[in-house]
JSON list of C-alpha atoms and ligand atoms in Angstrom, two decimals:
[
{"chain": "A", "resi": 27, "resn": "UNK", "atom": "CA", "xyz": [0.00, 0.00, 0.00]},
{"chain": "A", "resi": 28, "resn": "UNK", "atom": "CA", "xyz": [1.11, 3.56, -0.67]},
{"chain": "A", "resi": 29, "resn": "UNK", "atom": "CA", "xyz": [0.28, 6.23, 1.94]},
{"chain": "A", "resi": 30, "resn": "UNK", "atom": "CA", "xyz": [0.77, 9.92, 1.10]},
{"chain": "A", "resi": 31, "resn": "UNK", "atom": "CA", "xyz": [0.31, 12.56, 3.76]},
{"chain": "A", "resi": 32, "resn": "UNK", "atom": "CA", "xyz": [-0.41, 16.18, 2.82]},
{"chain": "A", "resi": 33, "resn": "UNK", "atom": "CA", "xyz": [0.58, 18.48, 5.67]},
{"chain": "A", "resi": 34, "resn": "UNK", "atom": "CA", "xyz": [1.96, 21.95, 6.40]},
{"chain": "A", "resi": 35, "resn": "UNK", "atom": "CA", "xyz": [4.21, 20.27, 9.01]},
{"chain": "A", "resi": 36, "resn": "UNK", "atom": "CA", "xyz": [5.87, 17.41, 7.12]},
{"chain": "A", "resi": 37, "resn": "UNK", "atom": "CA", "xyz": [8.65, 16.82, 9.69]},
{"chain": "A", "resi": 38, "resn": "UNK", "atom": "CA", "xyz": [6.04, 16.13, 12.37]},
{"chain": "A", "resi": 39, "resn": "UNK", "atom": "CA", "xyz": [4.60, 13.26, 10.35]},
{"chain": "A", "resi": 40, "resn": "UNK", "atom": "CA", "xyz": [7.76, 11.94, 8.65]},
{"chain": "A", "resi": 41, "resn": "UNK", "atom": "CA", "xyz": [9.66, 11.64, 11.91]},
{"chain": "A", "resi": 42, "resn": "UNK", "atom": "CA", "xyz": [6.87, 9.78, 13.67]},
{"chain": "A", "resi": 43, "resn": "UNK", "atom": "CA", "xyz": [6.87, 7.13, 10.92]},
{"chain": "A", "resi": 44, "resn": "UNK", "atom": "CA", "xyz": [10.58, 6.38, 11.42]},
{"chain": "A", "resi": 45, "resn": "UNK", "atom": "CA", "xyz": [10.18, 4.15, 14.48]},
{"chain": "A", "resi": 46, "resn": "UNK", "atom": "CA", "xyz": [9.35, 0.60, 15.45]},
{"chain": "A", "resi": 47, "resn": "UNK", "atom": "CA", "xyz": [6.81, -1.30, 13.39]},
{"chain": "A", "resi": 48, "resn": "UNK", "atom": "CA", "xyz": [6.12, 1.55, 10.92]},
{"chain": "A", "resi": 49, "resn": "UNK", "atom": "CA", "xyz": [9.86, 1.80, 10.14]},
{"chain": "A", "resi": 50, "resn": "UNK", "atom": "CA", "xyz": [10.10, -1.97, 9.59]},
{"chain": "A", "resi": 51, "resn": "UNK", "atom": "CA", "xyz": [6.97, -1.98, 7.44]},
{"chain": "A", "resi": 52, "resn": "UNK", "atom": "CA", "xyz": [8.66, 0.53, 5.12]},
{"chain": "A", "resi": 53, "resn": "UNK", "atom": "CA", "xyz": [11.92, -1.43, 5.06]},
{"chain": "A", "resi": 54, "resn": "UNK", "atom": "CA", "xyz": [10.16, -4.66, 4.10]},
{"chain": "A", "resi": 55, "resn": "UNK", "atom": "CA", "xyz": [8.11, -2.86, 1.43]},
{"chain": "A", "resi": 56, "resn": "UNK", "atom": "CA", "xyz": [4.72, -3.67, 3.00]},
{"chain": "A", "resi": 57, "resn": "UNK", "atom": "CA", "xyz": [3.96, 0.06, 2.88]},
{"chain": "A", "resi": 58, "resn": "UNK", "atom": "CA", "xyz": [5.55, 3.11, 1.22]},
{"chain": "A", "resi": 59, "resn": "UNK", "atom": "CA", "xyz": [5.08, 6.50, 2.87]},
{"chain": "A", "resi": 60, "resn": "UNK", "atom": "CA", "xyz": [5.31, 9.90, 1.19]},
{"chain": "A", "resi": 61, "resn": "UNK", "atom": "CA", "xyz": [4.95, 13.23, 3.01]},
{"chain": "A", "resi": 62, "resn": "UNK", "atom": "CA", "xyz": [4.17, 16.40, 1.03]},
{"chain": "A", "resi": 63, "resn": "UNK", "atom": "CA", "xyz": [3.89, 20.08, 1.90]},
{"chain": "A", "resi": 64, "resn": "UNK", "atom": "CA", "xyz": [1.23, 21.92, -0.15]},
{"chain": "A", "resi": 65, "resn": "UNK", "atom": "CA", "xyz": [3.40, 25.03, 0.20]},
{"chain": "A", "resi": 66, "resn": "UNK", "atom": "CA", "xyz": [5.63, 23.43, -2.44]},
{"chain": "A", "resi": 67, "resn": "UNK", "atom": "CA", "xyz": [2.68, 23.69, -4.88]},
{"chain": "A", "resi": 68, "resn": "UNK", "atom": "CA", "xyz": [2.11, 27.44, -4.37]},
{"chain": "A", "resi": 69, "resn": "UNK", "atom": "CA", "xyz": [2.92, 29.73, -7.30]},
{"chain": "A", "resi": 70, "resn": "UNK", "atom": "CA", "xyz": [3.13, 33.11, -5.53]},
{"chain": "A", "resi": 71, "resn": "UNK", "atom": "CA", "xyz": [6.27, 34.72, -4.17]},
{"chain": "A", "resi": 72, "resn": "UNK", "atom": "CA", "xyz": [5.17, 34.40, -0.50]},
{"chain": "A", "resi": 73, "resn": "UNK", "atom": "CA", "xyz": [4.11, 30.75, -0.87]},
{"chain": "A", "resi": 74, "resn": "UNK", "atom": "CA", "xyz": [0.74, 31.47, 0.77]},
{"chain": "A", "resi": 75, "resn": "UNK", "atom": "CA", "xyz": [-1.41, 28.45, 1.66]},
{"chain": "A", "resi": 76, "resn": "UNK", "atom": "CA", "xyz": [-4.23, 30.09, 3.65]},
{"chain": "A", "resi": 77, "resn": "UNK", "atom": "CA", "xyz": [-6.53, 33.09, 3.53]},
{"chain": "A", "resi": 78, "resn": "UNK", "atom": "CA", "xyz": [-9.31, 34.77, 5.54]},
{"chain": "A", "resi": 79, "resn": "UNK", "atom": "CA", "xyz": [-12.75, 33.13, 5.37]},
{"chain": "A", "resi": 80, "resn": "UNK", "atom": "CA", "xyz": [-15.41, 34.62, 3.09]},
{"chain": "A", "resi": 81, "resn": "UNK", "atom": "CA", "xyz": [-18.14, 36.06, 5.28]},
{"chain": "A", "resi": 82, "resn": "UNK", "atom": "CA", "xyz": [-15.67, 37.00, 8.01]},
{"chain": "A", "resi": 83, "resn": "UNK", "atom": "CA", "xyz": [-14.94, 35.38, 11.33]},
{"chain": "A", "resi": 84, "resn": "UNK", "atom": "CA", "xyz": [-11.91, 34.10, 13.19]},
{"chain": "A", "resi": 85, "resn": "UNK", "atom": "CA", "xyz": [-9.17, 31.88, 11.80]},
{"chain": "A", "resi": 86, "resn": "UNK", "atom": "CA", "xyz": [-7.85, 31.11, 8.35]},
{"chain": "A", "resi": 87, "resn": "UNK", "atom": "CA", "xyz": [-8.94, 28.65, 5.69]},
{"chain": "A", "resi": 88, "resn": "UNK", "atom": "CA", "xyz": [-6.56, 26.53, 3.57]},
{"chain": "A", "resi": 89, "resn": "UNK", "atom": "CA", "xyz": [-6.71, 27.77, -0.02]},
{"chain": "A", "resi": 90, "resn": "UNK", "atom": "CA", "xyz": [-7.87, 25.32, -2.70]},
{"chain": "A", "resi": 91, "resn": "UNK", "atom": "CA", "xyz": [-5.23, 25.86, -5.44]},
{"chain": "A", "resi": 92, "resn": "UNK", "atom": "CA", "xyz": [-2.08, 24.49, -3.72]},
{"chain": "A", "resi": 93, "resn": "UNK", "atom": "CA", "xyz": [-3.98, 21.65, -2.02]},
{"chain": "A", "resi": 94, "resn": "UNK", "atom": "CA", "xyz": [-5.70, 20.49, -5.20]},
{"chain": "A", "resi": 95, "resn": "UNK", "atom": "CA", "xyz": [-2.50, 20.76, -7.28]},
{"chain": "A", "resi": 96, "resn": "UNK", "atom": "CA", "xyz": [-0.59, 18.79, -4.64]},
{"chain": "A", "resi": 97, "resn": "UNK", "atom": "CA", "xyz": [-3.18, 16.00, -4.31]},
{"chain": "A", "resi": 98, "resn": "UNK", "atom": "CA", "xyz": [-3.66, 15.71, -8.08]},
{"chain": "A", "resi": 99, "resn": "UNK", "atom": "CA", "xyz": [0.11, 15.30, -8.52]},
{"chain": "A", "resi": 100, "resn": "UNK", "atom": "CA", "xyz": [0.28, 12.61, -5.86]},
{"chain": "A", "resi": 101, "resn": "UNK", "atom": "CA", "xyz": [-2.78, 10.59, -6.92]},
{"chain": "A", "resi": 102, "resn": "UNK", "atom": "CA", "xyz": [-1.69, 7.40, -8.59]},
{"chain": "A", "resi": 103, "resn": "UNK", "atom": "CA", "xyz": [-4.06, 4.47, -7.99]},
{"chain": "A", "resi": 104, "resn": "UNK", "atom": "CA", "xyz": [-7.56, 4.68, -9.54]},
{"chain": "A", "resi": 105, "resn": "UNK", "atom": "CA", "xyz": [-9.14, 3.31, -6.34]},
{"chain": "A", "resi": 106, "resn": "UNK", "atom": "CA", "xyz": [-7.23, 5.73, -4.07]},
{"chain": "A", "resi": 107, "resn": "UNK", "atom": "CA", "xyz": [-8.94, 6.97, -0.91]},
{"chain": "A", "resi": 108, "resn": "UNK", "atom": "CA", "xyz": [-8.44, 10.68, -0.24]},
{"chain": "A", "resi": 109, "resn": "UNK", "atom": "CA", "xyz": [-9.06, 11.09, 3.47]},
{"chain": "A", "resi": 110, "resn": "UNK", "atom": "CA", "xyz": [-9.55, 14.44, 5.16]},
{"chain": "A", "resi": 111, "resn": "UNK", "atom": "CA", "xyz": [-8.84, 14.36, 8.91]},
{"chain": "A", "resi": 112, "resn": "UNK", "atom": "CA", "xyz": [-11.51, 16.50, 10.58]},
{"chain": "A", "resi": 113, "resn": "UNK", "atom": "CA", "xyz": [-13.61, 16.44, 13.74]},
{"chain": "A", "resi": 114, "resn": "UNK", "atom": "CA", "xyz": [-16.63, 16.62, 11.37]},
{"chain": "A", "resi": 115, "resn": "UNK", "atom": "CA", "xyz": [-15.76, 13.22, 9.87]},
{"chain": "A", "resi": 116, "resn": "UNK", "atom": "CA", "xyz": [-16.95, 9.66, 10.45]},
{"chain": "A", "resi": 117, "resn": "UNK", "atom": "CA", "xyz": [-15.57, 8.32, 13.74]},
{"chain": "A", "resi": 118, "resn": "UNK", "atom": "CA", "xyz": [-12.67, 5.93, 13.19]},
{"chain": "A", "resi": 119, "resn": "UNK", "atom": "CA", "xyz": [-13.63, 2.32, 14.04]},
{"chain": "A", "resi": 120, "resn": "UNK", "atom": "CA", "xyz": [-12.35, -1.17, 13.20]},
{"chain": "A", "resi": 121, "resn": "UNK", "atom": "CA", "xyz": [-14.63, -1.61, 10.15]},
{"chain": "A", "resi": 122, "resn": "UNK", "atom": "CA", "xyz": [-13.53, 1.75, 8.68]},
{"chain": "A", "resi": 123, "resn": "UNK", "atom": "CA", "xyz": [-9.84, 0.88, 9.30]},
{"chain": "A", "resi": 124, "resn": "UNK", "atom": "CA", "xyz": [-10.32, -2.49, 7.56]},
{"chain": "A", "resi": 125, "resn": "UNK", "atom": "CA", "xyz": [-12.01, -0.86, 4.57]},
{"chain": "A", "resi": 126, "resn": "UNK", "atom": "CA", "xyz": [-9.19, 1.66, 4.15]},
{"chain": "A", "resi": 127, "resn": "UNK", "atom": "CA", "xyz": [-6.58, -1.13, 4.52]},
{"chain": "A", "resi": 128, "resn": "UNK", "atom": "CA", "xyz": [-8.02, -2.58, 1.31]},
{"chain": "A", "resi": 129, "resn": "UNK", "atom": "CA", "xyz": [-7.13, 0.33, -1.02]},
{"chain": "A", "resi": 130, "resn": "UNK", "atom": "CA", "xyz": [-3.87, 0.54, -2.96]},
{"chain": "A", "resi": 131, "resn": "UNK", "atom": "CA", "xyz": [-3.26, 4.21, -2.15]},
{"chain": "A", "resi": 132, "resn": "UNK", "atom": "CA", "xyz": [-4.43, 6.35, 0.75]},
{"chain": "A", "resi": 133, "resn": "UNK", "atom": "CA", "xyz": [-3.84, 10.12, 0.59]},
{"chain": "A", "resi": 134, "resn": "UNK", "atom": "CA", "xyz": [-4.31, 11.69, 4.02]},
{"chain": "A", "resi": 135, "resn": "UNK", "atom": "CA", "xyz": [-5.01, 15.40, 4.18]},
{"chain": "A", "resi": 136, "resn": "UNK", "atom": "CA", "xyz": [-4.27, 17.12, 7.49]},
{"chain": "A", "resi": 137, "resn": "UNK", "atom": "CA", "xyz": [-6.55, 20.08, 8.14]},
{"chain": "A", "resi": 138, "resn": "UNK", "atom": "CA", "xyz": [-5.34, 23.13, 10.04]},
{"chain": "A", "resi": 139, "resn": "UNK", "atom": "CA", "xyz": [-6.63, 26.45, 11.30]},
{"chain": "A", "resi": 140, "resn": "UNK", "atom": "CA", "xyz": [-10.37, 26.69, 10.66]},
{"chain": "A", "resi": 141, "resn": "UNK", "atom": "CA", "xyz": [-10.33, 24.06, 7.94]},
{"chain": "A", "resi": 142, "resn": "UNK", "atom": "CA", "xyz": [-9.96, 23.59, 4.20]},
{"chain": "A", "resi": 143, "resn": "UNK", "atom": "CA", "xyz": [-11.87, 25.29, 1.41]},
{"chain": "A", "resi": 144, "resn": "UNK", "atom": "CA", "xyz": [-15.06, 23.31, 0.76]},
{"chain": "A", "resi": 145, "resn": "UNK", "atom": "CA", "xyz": [-14.21, 22.91, -2.95]},
{"chain": "A", "resi": 146, "resn": "UNK", "atom": "CA", "xyz": [-11.22, 20.69, -2.07]},
{"chain": "A", "resi": 147, "resn": "UNK", "atom": "CA", "xyz": [-13.64, 18.33, -0.36]},
{"chain": "A", "resi": 148, "resn": "UNK", "atom": "CA", "xyz": [-16.08, 18.43, -3.24]},
{"chain": "A", "resi": 149, "resn": "UNK", "atom": "CA", "xyz": [-13.42, 17.80, -5.87]},
{"chain": "A", "resi": 150, "resn": "UNK", "atom": "CA", "xyz": [-11.15, 15.21, -4.31]},
{"chain": "A", "resi": 151, "resn": "UNK", "atom": "CA", "xyz": [-12.01, 14.00, -0.81]},
{"chain": "A", "resi": 152, "resn": "UNK", "atom": "CA", "xyz": [-13.54, 10.51, -0.69]},
{"chain": "A", "resi": 153, "resn": "UNK", "atom": "CA", "xyz": [-13.65, 10.08, 3.12]},
{"chain": "A", "resi": 154, "resn": "UNK", "atom": "CA", "xyz": [-13.70, 12.38, 6.13]},
{"chain": "A", "resi": 155, "resn": "UNK", "atom": "CA", "xyz": [-12.43, 10.82, 9.33]},
{"chain": "A", "resi": 156, "resn": "UNK", "atom": "CA", "xyz": [-12.47, 11.93, 12.97]},
{"chain": "A", "resi": 157, "resn": "UNK", "atom": "CA", "xyz": [-10.52, 10.12, 15.69]},
{"chain": "A", "resi": 158, "resn": "UNK", "atom": "CA", "xyz": [-13.03, 11.12, 18.38]},
{"chain": "A", "resi": 159, "resn": "UNK", "atom": "CA", "xyz": [-15.31, 13.80, 19.73]},
{"chain": "A", "resi": 160, "resn": "UNK", "atom": "CA", "xyz": [-12.65, 16.31, 20.74]},
{"chain": "A", "resi": 161, "resn": "UNK", "atom": "CA", "xyz": [-10.83, 18.98, 18.78]},
{"chain": "A", "resi": 162, "resn": "UNK", "atom": "CA", "xyz": [-7.06, 18.93, 18.20]},
{"chain": "A", "resi": 163, "resn": "UNK", "atom": "CA", "xyz": [-4.98, 21.81, 16.85]},
{"chain": "A", "resi": 164, "resn": "UNK", "atom": "CA", "xyz": [-4.32, 20.04, 13.56]},
{"chain": "A", "resi": 165, "resn": "UNK", "atom": "CA", "xyz": [-4.83, 16.86, 11.58]},
{"chain": "A", "resi": 166, "resn": "UNK", "atom": "CA", "xyz": [-1.27, 15.49, 11.92]},
{"chain": "A", "resi": 167, "resn": "UNK", "atom": "CA", "xyz": [-1.79, 13.43, 15.08]},
{"chain": "A", "resi": 168, "resn": "UNK", "atom": "CA", "xyz": [-5.14, 12.10, 13.82]},
{"chain": "A", "resi": 169, "resn": "UNK", "atom": "CA", "xyz": [-3.45, 11.20, 10.50]},
{"chain": "A", "resi": 170, "resn": "UNK", "atom": "CA", "xyz": [-0.77, 9.24, 12.38]},
{"chain": "A", "resi": 171, "resn": "UNK", "atom": "CA", "xyz": [-3.45, 7.41, 14.37]},
{"chain": "A", "resi": 172, "resn": "UNK", "atom": "CA", "xyz": [-5.24, 6.43, 11.16]},
{"chain": "A", "resi": 173, "resn": "UNK", "atom": "CA", "xyz": [-2.02, 5.39, 9.38]},
{"chain": "A", "resi": 174, "resn": "UNK", "atom": "CA", "xyz": [-0.86, 3.26, 12.30]},
{"chain": "A", "resi": 175, "resn": "UNK", "atom": "CA", "xyz": [-4.23, 1.51, 12.59]},
{"chain": "A", "resi": 176, "resn": "UNK", "atom": "CA", "xyz": [-4.39, 0.83, 8.82]},
{"chain": "A", "resi": 177, "resn": "UNK", "atom": "CA", "xyz": [-0.73, -0.15, 8.30]},
{"chain": "A", "resi": 178, "resn": "UNK", "atom": "CA", "xyz": [-0.71, -2.77, 11.05]},
{"chain": "A", "resi": 179, "resn": "UNK", "atom": "CA", "xyz": [-3.42, -4.68, 9.18]},
{"chain": "A", "resi": 180, "resn": "UNK", "atom": "CA", "xyz": [-1.37, -4.94, 5.97]},
{"chain": "A", "resi": 181, "resn": "UNK", "atom": "CA", "xyz": [0.15, -8.34, 5.22]},
{"chain": "A", "resi": 182, "resn": "UNK", "atom": "CA", "xyz": [3.68, -8.70, 6.59]},
{"chain": "A", "resi": 183, "resn": "UNK", "atom": "CA", "xyz": [3.55, -5.67, 8.91]},
{"chain": "A", "resi": 184, "resn": "UNK", "atom": "CA", "xyz": [3.03, -7.44, 12.23]},
{"chain": "A", "resi": 185, "resn": "UNK", "atom": "CA", "xyz": [5.62, -10.19, 12.79]},
{"chain": "A", "resi": 186, "resn": "UNK", "atom": "CA", "xyz": [3.08, -12.75, 13.82]},
{"chain": "A", "resi": 187, "resn": "UNK", "atom": "CA", "xyz": [0.31, -12.92, 11.21]},
{"chain": "A", "resi": 188, "resn": "UNK", "atom": "CA", "xyz": [-2.26, -13.92, 13.83]},
{"chain": "A", "resi": 189, "resn": "UNK", "atom": "CA", "xyz": [-1.63, -11.08, 16.25]},
{"chain": "A", "resi": 190, "resn": "UNK", "atom": "CA", "xyz": [-3.88, -8.54, 14.52]},
{"chain": "A", "resi": 191, "resn": "UNK", "atom": "CA", "xyz": [-6.91, -10.84, 14.54]},
{"chain": "A", "resi": 192, "resn": "UNK", "atom": "CA", "xyz": [-6.54, -11.66, 18.25]},
{"chain": "A", "resi": 193, "resn": "UNK", "atom": "CA", "xyz": [-6.68, -8.02, 19.26]},
{"chain": "A", "resi": 194, "resn": "UNK", "atom": "CA", "xyz": [-9.45, -6.16, 21.02]},
{"chain": "A", "resi": 195, "resn": "UNK", "atom": "CA", "xyz": [-12.44, -5.37, 18.82]},
{"chain": "A", "resi": 196, "resn": "UNK", "atom": "CA", "xyz": [-11.48, -7.82, 16.08]},
{"chain": "A", "resi": 197, "resn": "UNK", "atom": "CA", "xyz": [-13.96, -10.27, 17.63]},
{"chain": "A", "resi": 198, "resn": "UNK", "atom": "CA", "xyz": [-16.02, -7.49, 19.21]},
{"chain": "A", "resi": 199, "resn": "UNK", "atom": "CA", "xyz": [-14.63, -8.06, 22.74]},
{"chain": "A", "resi": 200, "resn": "UNK", "atom": "CA", "xyz": [-11.92, -6.44, 24.85]},
{"chain": "A", "resi": 201, "resn": "UNK", "atom": "CA", "xyz": [-8.71, -8.36, 25.40]},
{"chain": "A", "resi": 202, "resn": "UNK", "atom": "CA", "xyz": [-7.96, -10.54, 28.43]},
{"chain": "A", "resi": 203, "resn": "UNK", "atom": "CA", "xyz": [-5.17, -9.46, 30.87]},
{"chain": "A", "resi": 204, "resn": "UNK", "atom": "CA", "xyz": [-1.54, -10.38, 30.07]},
{"chain": "A", "resi": 205, "resn": "UNK", "atom": "CA", "xyz": [1.20, -11.61, 32.42]},
{"chain": "A", "resi": 206, "resn": "UNK", "atom": "CA", "xyz": [4.89, -12.43, 32.12]},
{"chain": "A", "resi": 207, "resn": "UNK", "atom": "CA", "xyz": [7.59, -13.53, 34.59]},
{"chain": "A", "resi": 208, "resn": "UNK", "atom": "CA", "xyz": [8.04, -13.36, 37.58]},
{"chain": "A", "resi": 209, "resn": "UNK", "atom": "CA", "xyz": [5.20, -15.66, 38.76]},
{"chain": "A", "resi": 210, "resn": "UNK", "atom": "CA", "xyz": [4.79, -13.49, 41.87]},
{"chain": "A", "resi": 211, "resn": "UNK", "atom": "CA", "xyz": [5.33, -9.71, 42.06]},
{"chain": "A", "resi": 212, "resn": "UNK", "atom": "CA", "xyz": [4.73, -7.72, 45.27]},
{"chain": "A", "resi": 213, "resn": "UNK", "atom": "CA", "xyz": [2.53, -10.51, 46.55]},
{"chain": "A", "resi": 214, "resn": "UNK", "atom": "CA", "xyz": [0.43, -10.61, 43.35]},
{"chain": "A", "resi": 215, "resn": "UNK", "atom": "CA", "xyz": [0.39, -14.03, 41.72]},
{"chain": "A", "resi": 216, "resn": "UNK", "atom": "CA", "xyz": [-0.07, -14.89, 38.05]},
{"chain": "A", "resi": 217, "resn": "UNK", "atom": "CA", "xyz": [-3.39, -16.81, 37.70]},
{"chain": "A", "resi": 218, "resn": "UNK", "atom": "CA", "xyz": [-2.80, -20.54, 38.13]},
{"chain": "A", "resi": 219, "resn": "UNK", "atom": "CA", "xyz": [-4.62, -21.33, 34.85]},
{"chain": "A", "resi": 220, "resn": "UNK", "atom": "CA", "xyz": [-1.83, -19.53, 32.94]},
{"chain": "A", "resi": 221, "resn": "UNK", "atom": "CA", "xyz": [1.09, -20.86, 34.96]},
{"chain": "A", "resi": 222, "resn": "UNK", "atom": "CA", "xyz": [0.13, -24.49, 34.42]},
{"chain": "A", "resi": 223, "resn": "UNK", "atom": "CA", "xyz": [-0.12, -23.81, 30.70]},
{"chain": "A", "resi": 224, "resn": "UNK", "atom": "CA", "xyz": [-2.67, -26.42, 29.54]},
{"chain": "A", "resi": 225, "resn": "UNK", "atom": "CA", "xyz": [-3.79, -25.06, 26.19]},
{"chain": "A", "resi": 226, "resn": "UNK", "atom": "CA", "xyz": [-7.54, -25.60, 26.64]},
{"chain": "A", "resi": 227, "resn": "UNK", "atom": "CA", "xyz": [-7.48, -24.24, 30.22]},
{"chain": "A", "resi": 228, "resn": "UNK", "atom": "CA", "xyz": [-5.57, -21.13, 29.08]},
{"chain": "A", "resi": 229, "resn": "UNK", "atom": "CA", "xyz": [-8.00, -20.57, 26.20]},
{"chain": "A", "resi": 230, "resn": "UNK", "atom": "CA", "xyz": [-11.04, -20.90, 28.53]},
{"chain": "A", "resi": 231, "resn": "UNK", "atom": "CA", "xyz": [-9.53, -18.52, 31.10]},
{"chain": "A", "resi": 232, "resn": "UNK", "atom": "CA", "xyz": [-8.69, -15.92, 28.44]},
{"chain": "A", "resi": 233, "resn": "UNK", "atom": "CA", "xyz": [-12.13, -16.05, 26.88]},
{"chain": "A", "resi": 234, "resn": "UNK", "atom": "CA", "xyz": [-13.80, -15.73, 30.27]},
{"chain": "A", "resi": 235, "resn": "UNK", "atom": "CA", "xyz": [-11.62, -12.75, 31.24]},
{"chain": "A", "resi": 236, "resn": "UNK", "atom": "CA", "xyz": [-12.30, -11.15, 27.89]},
{"chain": "A", "resi": 237, "resn": "UNK", "atom": "CA", "xyz": [-16.05, -11.50, 28.43]},
{"chain": "A", "resi": 238, "resn": "UNK", "atom": "CA", "xyz": [-15.78, -10.26, 32.01]},
{"chain": "A", "resi": 239, "resn": "UNK", "atom": "CA", "xyz": [-13.78, -7.17, 31.02]},
{"chain": "A", "resi": 240, "resn": "UNK", "atom": "CA", "xyz": [-16.14, -6.36, 28.18]},
{"chain": "A", "resi": 241, "resn": "UNK", "atom": "CA", "xyz": [-19.17, -6.81, 30.46]},
{"chain": "A", "resi": 242, "resn": "UNK", "atom": "CA", "xyz": [-17.71, -4.46, 33.10]},
{"chain": "A", "resi": 243, "resn": "UNK", "atom": "CA", "xyz": [-16.10, -1.84, 30.86]},
{"chain": "A", "resi": 244, "resn": "UNK", "atom": "CA", "xyz": [-17.98, -1.89, 27.56]},
{"chain": "A", "resi": 245, "resn": "UNK", "atom": "CA", "xyz": [-21.39, -3.55, 27.89]},
{"chain": "A", "resi": 246, "resn": "UNK", "atom": "CA", "xyz": [-22.32, -1.79, 24.62]},
{"chain": "A", "resi": 247, "resn": "UNK", "atom": "CA", "xyz": [-19.77, -3.98, 22.79]},
{"chain": "A", "resi": 248, "resn": "UNK", "atom": "CA", "xyz": [-21.02, -7.15, 24.44]},
{"chain": "A", "resi": 249, "resn": "UNK", "atom": "CA", "xyz": [-24.53, -6.47, 23.22]},
{"chain": "A", "resi": 250, "resn": "UNK", "atom": "CA", "xyz": [-23.24, -6.50, 19.62]},
{"chain": "A", "resi": 251, "resn": "UNK", "atom": "CA", "xyz": [-20.63, -9.30, 19.86]},
{"chain": "A", "resi": 252, "resn": "UNK", "atom": "CA", "xyz": [-21.12, -12.75, 18.35]},
{"chain": "A", "resi": 253, "resn": "UNK", "atom": "CA", "xyz": [-21.32, -15.08, 21.35]},
{"chain": "A", "resi": 254, "resn": "UNK", "atom": "CA", "xyz": [-21.15, -18.88, 21.40]},
{"chain": "A", "resi": 255, "resn": "UNK", "atom": "CA", "xyz": [-23.23, -21.10, 23.68]},
{"chain": "A", "resi": 256, "resn": "UNK", "atom": "CA", "xyz": [-20.13, -21.50, 25.89]},
{"chain": "A", "resi": 257, "resn": "UNK", "atom": "CA", "xyz": [-19.73, -17.71, 26.06]},
{"chain": "A", "resi": 258, "resn": "UNK", "atom": "CA", "xyz": [-23.31, -17.43, 27.26]},
{"chain": "A", "resi": 259, "resn": "UNK", "atom": "CA", "xyz": [-22.63, -20.07, 29.92]},
{"chain": "A", "resi": 260, "resn": "UNK", "atom": "CA", "xyz": [-19.61, -18.07, 31.09]},
{"chain": "A", "resi": 261, "resn": "UNK", "atom": "CA", "xyz": [-21.71, -14.94, 31.32]},
{"chain": "A", "resi": 262, "resn": "UNK", "atom": "CA", "xyz": [-24.36, -16.79, 33.29]},
{"chain": "A", "resi": 263, "resn": "UNK", "atom": "CA", "xyz": [-21.61, -18.06, 35.68]},
{"chain": "A", "resi": 264, "resn": "UNK", "atom": "CA", "xyz": [-20.28, -14.51, 36.05]},
{"chain": "A", "resi": 265, "resn": "UNK", "atom": "CA", "xyz": [-23.80, -13.22, 36.79]},
{"chain": "A", "resi": 266, "resn": "UNK", "atom": "CA", "xyz": [-24.27, -16.00, 39.41]},
{"chain": "A", "resi": 267, "resn": "UNK", "atom": "CA", "xyz": [-20.91, -15.19, 41.02]},
{"chain": "A", "resi": 268, "resn": "UNK", "atom": "CA", "xyz": [-21.85, -11.51, 41.16]},
{"chain": "A", "resi": 269, "resn": "UNK", "atom": "CA", "xyz": [-25.23, -12.35, 42.72]},
{"chain": "A", "resi": 270, "resn": "UNK", "atom": "CA", "xyz": [-23.47, -14.41, 45.46]},
{"chain": "A", "resi": 271, "resn": "UNK", "atom": "CA", "xyz": [-21.33, -11.42, 46.54]},
{"chain": "B", "resi": 328, "resn": "ADE", "atom": "N1", "xyz": [-8.50, 17.60, 13.56]},
{"chain": "B", "resi": 328, "resn": "ADE", "atom": "C1", "xyz": [-8.75, 18.23, 14.73]},
{"chain": "B", "resi": 328, "resn": "ADE", "atom": "N2", "xyz": [-9.39, 17.44, 15.58]},
{"chain": "B", "resi": 328, "resn": "ADE", "atom": "C2", "xyz": [-9.57, 16.25, 14.94]},
{"chain": "B", "resi": 328, "resn": "ADE", "atom": "C3", "xyz": [-10.18, 15.02, 15.30]},
{"chain": "B", "resi": 328, "resn": "ADE", "atom": "N3", "xyz": [-10.75, 14.82, 16.48]},
{"chain": "B", "resi": 328, "resn": "ADE", "atom": "N4", "xyz": [-10.17, 14.02, 14.39]},
{"chain": "B", "resi": 328, "resn": "ADE", "atom": "C4", "xyz": [-9.61, 14.21, 13.18]},
{"chain": "B", "resi": 328, "resn": "ADE", "atom": "N5", "xyz": [-9.02, 15.34, 12.79]},
{"chain": "B", "resi": 328, "resn": "ADE", "atom": "C5", "xyz": [-9.00, 16.36, 13.65]}
]
């Protein structure tokens, strides 16, 4: 997959993609990143990228000419997604991440100031994405959140091919707790089911903990999750245990 980021602060994005799994994903060729500054597509002497809003009011609006010229130069794949990061967008969720992981090119446009000229959206933007109901000072951090979530689903990015599908939300539930050595730390013991290491016992314990955590923290997810007959038995046991206390 090719990911191109359009930002007035290219160093902020480029540097963040130089570490850990994103760096390795580039090295192995699973993903290619490009970072572009629309200022490089201006044609005036002062390289101006923003202007006052028509109708007045506070803040500046990103001008359409440099943004559109920049994106049109970058666009390569016919099925490319052009994503505008904005608090007005669709909230980022697992299904949206999976859909975007299926395109050959994703161009991510980072908004700034009061926003981008509406005609950029009309002409080129295919998706508008928000990372949550709060407002950040710019689209760079949201773009990095989106890119990380999408890139880790691409084949060959995570070392262990199964690790993405075992994560939270992939089966609609939160993850179980994790432990490593030592077996006892400050008087707190690792659950016996994990220490003994019988595969079926470990699997049962993990599933039960996953259901318990989801029930306590995110009952909204549990209501939508696909549950087996055994899951329902677990939940009934948990409800009984709670009733006894
Ligand atoms: N830009 C500013 N706030 C944002 C948010 N919550 N999501 C996406 N882009 C943004």
